[in-house]
Every structure is written in C-alpha cells, then in structure tokens.
Short mmCIF file of C-alpha atoms in Angstrom, two decimals:
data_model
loop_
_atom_site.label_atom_id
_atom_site.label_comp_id
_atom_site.label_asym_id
_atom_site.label_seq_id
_atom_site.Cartn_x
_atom_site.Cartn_y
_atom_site.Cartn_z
CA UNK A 1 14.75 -5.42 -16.71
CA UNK A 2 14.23 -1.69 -15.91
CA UNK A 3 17.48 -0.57 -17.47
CA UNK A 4 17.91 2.86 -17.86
CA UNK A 5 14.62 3.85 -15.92
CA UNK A 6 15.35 5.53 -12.74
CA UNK A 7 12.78 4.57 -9.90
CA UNK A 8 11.54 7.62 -7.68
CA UNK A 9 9.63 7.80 -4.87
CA UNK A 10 6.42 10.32 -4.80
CA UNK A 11 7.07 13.52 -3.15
CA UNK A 12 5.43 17.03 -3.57
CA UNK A 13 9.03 18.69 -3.86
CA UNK A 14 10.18 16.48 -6.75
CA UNK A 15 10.63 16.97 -10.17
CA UNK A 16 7.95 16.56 -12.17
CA UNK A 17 5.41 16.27 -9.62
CA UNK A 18 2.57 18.10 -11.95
CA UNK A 19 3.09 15.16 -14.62
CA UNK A 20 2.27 12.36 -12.02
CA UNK A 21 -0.71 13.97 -11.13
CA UNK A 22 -1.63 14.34 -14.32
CA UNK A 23 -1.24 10.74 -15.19
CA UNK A 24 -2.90 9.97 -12.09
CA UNK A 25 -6.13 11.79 -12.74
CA UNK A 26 -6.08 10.90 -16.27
CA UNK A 27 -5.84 7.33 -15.89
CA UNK A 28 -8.23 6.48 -13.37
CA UNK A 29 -12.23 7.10 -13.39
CA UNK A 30 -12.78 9.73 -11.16
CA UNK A 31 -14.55 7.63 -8.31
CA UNK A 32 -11.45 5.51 -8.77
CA UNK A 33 -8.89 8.38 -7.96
CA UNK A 34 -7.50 9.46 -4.54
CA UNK A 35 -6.22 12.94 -4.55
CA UNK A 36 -2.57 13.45 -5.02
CA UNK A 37 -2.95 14.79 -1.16
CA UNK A 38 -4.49 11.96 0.05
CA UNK A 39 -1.65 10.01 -1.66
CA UNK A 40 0.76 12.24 -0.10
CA UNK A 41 -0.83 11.32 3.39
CA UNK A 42 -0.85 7.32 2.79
CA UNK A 43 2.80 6.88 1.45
CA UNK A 44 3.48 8.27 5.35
CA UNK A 45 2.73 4.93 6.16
CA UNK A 46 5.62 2.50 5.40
CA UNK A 47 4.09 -0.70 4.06
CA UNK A 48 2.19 2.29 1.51
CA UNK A 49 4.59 2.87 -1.52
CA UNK A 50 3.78 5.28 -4.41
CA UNK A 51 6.94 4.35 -7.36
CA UNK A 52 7.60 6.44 -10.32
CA UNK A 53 9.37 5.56 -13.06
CA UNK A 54 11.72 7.89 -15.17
CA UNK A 55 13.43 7.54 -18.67
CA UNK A 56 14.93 11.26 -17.92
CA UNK A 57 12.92 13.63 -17.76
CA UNK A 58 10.04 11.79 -19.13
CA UNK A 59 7.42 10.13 -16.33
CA UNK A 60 6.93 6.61 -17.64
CA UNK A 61 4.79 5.06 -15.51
CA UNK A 62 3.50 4.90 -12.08
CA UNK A 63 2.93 2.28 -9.38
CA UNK A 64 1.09 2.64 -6.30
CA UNK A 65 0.61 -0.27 -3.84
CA UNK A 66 0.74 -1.74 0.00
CA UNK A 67 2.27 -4.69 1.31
CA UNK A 68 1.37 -7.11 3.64
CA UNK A 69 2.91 -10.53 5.06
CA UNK A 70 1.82 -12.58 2.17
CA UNK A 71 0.92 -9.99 -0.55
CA UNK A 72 1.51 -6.98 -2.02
CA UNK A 73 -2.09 -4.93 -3.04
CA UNK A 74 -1.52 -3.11 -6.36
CA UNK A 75 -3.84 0.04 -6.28
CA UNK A 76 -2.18 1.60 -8.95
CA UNK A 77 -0.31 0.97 -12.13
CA UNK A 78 -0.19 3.28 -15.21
CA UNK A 79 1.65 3.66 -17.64
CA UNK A 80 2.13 7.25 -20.27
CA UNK A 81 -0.25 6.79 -23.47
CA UNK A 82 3.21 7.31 -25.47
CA UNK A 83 4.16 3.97 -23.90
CA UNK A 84 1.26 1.90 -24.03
CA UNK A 85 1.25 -1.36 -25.76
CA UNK A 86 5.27 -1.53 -25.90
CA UNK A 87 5.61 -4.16 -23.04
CA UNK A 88 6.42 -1.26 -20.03
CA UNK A 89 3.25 -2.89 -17.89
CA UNK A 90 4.94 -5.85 -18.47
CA UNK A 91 8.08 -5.02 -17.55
CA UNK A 92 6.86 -3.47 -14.12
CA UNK A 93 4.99 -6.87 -13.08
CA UNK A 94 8.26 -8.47 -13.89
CA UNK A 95 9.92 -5.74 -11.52
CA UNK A 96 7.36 -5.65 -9.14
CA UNK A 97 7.37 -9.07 -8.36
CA UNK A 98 11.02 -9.45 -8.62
CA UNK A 99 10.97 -6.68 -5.76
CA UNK A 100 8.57 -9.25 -3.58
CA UNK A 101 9.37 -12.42 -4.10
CA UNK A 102 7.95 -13.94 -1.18
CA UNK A 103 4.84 -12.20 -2.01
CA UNK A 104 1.57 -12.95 -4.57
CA UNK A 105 0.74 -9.57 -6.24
CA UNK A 106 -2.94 -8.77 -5.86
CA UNK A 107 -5.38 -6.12 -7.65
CA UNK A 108 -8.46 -5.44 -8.95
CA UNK A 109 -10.10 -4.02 -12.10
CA UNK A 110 -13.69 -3.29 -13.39
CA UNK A 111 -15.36 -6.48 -13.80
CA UNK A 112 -15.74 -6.83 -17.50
CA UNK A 113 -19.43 -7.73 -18.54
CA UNK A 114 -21.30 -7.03 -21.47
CA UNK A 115 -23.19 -3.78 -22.01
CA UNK A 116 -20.23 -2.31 -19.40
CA UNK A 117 -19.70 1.39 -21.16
CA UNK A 118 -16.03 0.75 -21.13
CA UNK A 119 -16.55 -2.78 -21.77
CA UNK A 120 -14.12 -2.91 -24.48
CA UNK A 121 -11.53 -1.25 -21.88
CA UNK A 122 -12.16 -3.55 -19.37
CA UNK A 123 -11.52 -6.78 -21.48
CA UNK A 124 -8.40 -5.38 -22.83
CA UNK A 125 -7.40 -4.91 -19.26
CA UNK A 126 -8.41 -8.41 -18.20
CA UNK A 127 -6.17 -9.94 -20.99
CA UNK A 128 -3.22 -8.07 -20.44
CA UNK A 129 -3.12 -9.17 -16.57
CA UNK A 130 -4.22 -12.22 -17.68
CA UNK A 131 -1.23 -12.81 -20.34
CA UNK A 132 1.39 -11.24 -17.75
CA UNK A 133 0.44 -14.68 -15.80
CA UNK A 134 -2.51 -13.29 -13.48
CA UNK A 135 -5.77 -15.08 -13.22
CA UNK A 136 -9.42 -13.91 -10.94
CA UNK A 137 -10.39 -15.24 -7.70
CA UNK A 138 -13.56 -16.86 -7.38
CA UNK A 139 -14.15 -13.69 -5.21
CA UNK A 140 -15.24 -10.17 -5.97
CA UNK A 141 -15.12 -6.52 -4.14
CA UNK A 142 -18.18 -5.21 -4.03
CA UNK A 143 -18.27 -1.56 -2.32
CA UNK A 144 -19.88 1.67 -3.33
CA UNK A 145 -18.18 2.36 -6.40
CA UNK A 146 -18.96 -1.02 -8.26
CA UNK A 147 -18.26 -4.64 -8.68
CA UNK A 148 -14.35 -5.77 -9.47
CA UNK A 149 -12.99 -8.64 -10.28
CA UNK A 150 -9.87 -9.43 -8.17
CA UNK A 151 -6.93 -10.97 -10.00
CA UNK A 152 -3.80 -12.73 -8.39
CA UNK A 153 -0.45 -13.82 -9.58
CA UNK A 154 -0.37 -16.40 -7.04
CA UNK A 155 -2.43 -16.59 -3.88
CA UNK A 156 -4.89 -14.99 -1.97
CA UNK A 157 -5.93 -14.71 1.70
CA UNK A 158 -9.55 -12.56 1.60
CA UNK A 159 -8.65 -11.50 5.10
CA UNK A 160 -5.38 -9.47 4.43
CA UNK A 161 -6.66 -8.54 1.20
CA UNK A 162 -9.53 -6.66 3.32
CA UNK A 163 -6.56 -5.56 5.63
CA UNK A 164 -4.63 -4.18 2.87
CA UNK A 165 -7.34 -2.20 1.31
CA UNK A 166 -8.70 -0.88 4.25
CA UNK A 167 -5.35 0.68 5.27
CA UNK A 168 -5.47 2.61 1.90
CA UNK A 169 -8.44 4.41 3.13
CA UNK A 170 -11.53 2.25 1.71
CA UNK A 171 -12.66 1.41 5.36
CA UNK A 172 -15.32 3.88 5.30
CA UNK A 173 -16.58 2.36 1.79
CA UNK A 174 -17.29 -0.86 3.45
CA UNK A 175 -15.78 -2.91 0.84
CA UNK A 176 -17.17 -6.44 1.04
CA UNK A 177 -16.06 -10.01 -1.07
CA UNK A 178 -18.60 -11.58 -2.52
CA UNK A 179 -18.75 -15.18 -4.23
CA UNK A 180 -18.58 -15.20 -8.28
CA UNK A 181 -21.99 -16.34 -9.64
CA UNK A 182 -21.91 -19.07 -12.22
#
C-alpha cells in the first residue's frame, strides 16, 4: 500500500525538517496550526505520533494524531500540493487504519456551510473523507476557533474523543460537543 514510501518519525535533527514545517504551516489556517515546537513537545508523549512520509528525498505527506483505547484522533493529515488529487490521502487512511485495526479513526474539519469563505474548500474536504468511507457524527466541536464537523470511520465515544483532544493541548480552549441542528 505504501510501497516505496519510507515512514519517519518527526524529529528536529532529521532530514528535511524545514520542509515539514513548511507543509505544516502552509496547510493549516493559522488558528489551526501548533508550532513545530509545540509539536516537538507533544510527540514526547507516547500515545502522540507525528508520521512523515518520504518518496526519497521528497516529503510526501504528513500525519499527526493520538490514540486512545477505542480510537485514534487524526489532528493532522497533509499531503504536498505536487501530490494532491493522485489518491496519496487515500492511501494513508488505508495505512492508517491498517496500522489500528482495533481502532475507529476520528477527526474533524471546518464545518462546511454556505457563505463559509473557504466554503468551496471545505466541501471538497467533506467529500473526500466522505468517499474514503468516513461519515459526521450527529455531534460537533465547538471551541474558540469555530464550529467542526466531526467525522468517523467507525465509532465514536464523545468522552475519549474530549480525552484525546485535550491531551493535544486544546484543554485550555474549552472545546465543547454540541448536538447538530436540523
């Protein structure tokens, strides 16, 4: 599935460290975007993985998540413009969930509505989760930053979701679920 990629873990030392950061800040709205230290601090923690992929030299894509008993939170997951729309996201829900089996793969996006200024962005998002077998809870997180729709692969438990995202730091945000209005 990933043939030929090679899978590295972040670290400030490695090779190439200046193009994940530059994917990260690039692919992310800013209030969206931890700093690459603050990264550096949460991947100390275990259960907190930050994956890079590698054809070579060239960065690929990047994954950043945490996982819990029943799922895994996907924070993160972009892949380089030159790759876009050539199946790579694909391939990495395939891989990621292949990595944890036993586990439904949980994230969130901007909630697509209309009038949104990225609203085009944010459907196009929607239906590529949506055609790589994801589908939204009747739940939303609601913090500071916005509203987002919250989109599983299989199931979801609202408390370790909360668990999950607070231990990447969005505690002090007081991130909240809130019911889907007809």
């Amino acid at each position: 599935m990933l043939d030929g990629i090679e899978i590295r873990d972040l670290a400030e030392d490695m090779a190439g460290f200046e193009h994940v950061a530059q994917l990260q800040t690039t692919a992310f709205p800013p209030d969206e975007c931890w700093t690459m230290d603050e990264i550096l601090e949460l991947v100390e923690n275990p259960r907190i993985e930050y994956k890079t992929f590698w054809n070579g030299d060239q960065l690929c894509a990047i994954m950043f998540y945490d996982t819990g008993d029943t799922m895994v939170y996907l924070f993160y997951l972009a892949v380089s413009p030159e790759l876009r729309s050539q199946g790579f996201g694909a391939r990495l829900l395939r891989w990621i969930r292949e990595a944890h089996p036993n586990h439904s793969i949980v994230l969130n996006i901007e909630s697509p509505y209309v009038g949104a200024e990225n609203e085009d962005q944010r459907l196009r998002r929607l239906g590529f989760y949506e055609r790589n077998g994801f589908h939204r809870v009747p739940v939303r997180l609601k913090d500071d930053t916005g509203l987002y729709d919250i989109l599983t692969s299989e199931g979801f438990d609202g408390s370790e979701y909360l668990a999950l995202i607070e231990e990447l730091g969005f505690g002090p945000y007081g991130p909240v679920l809130v019911p889907v209005a007809d």
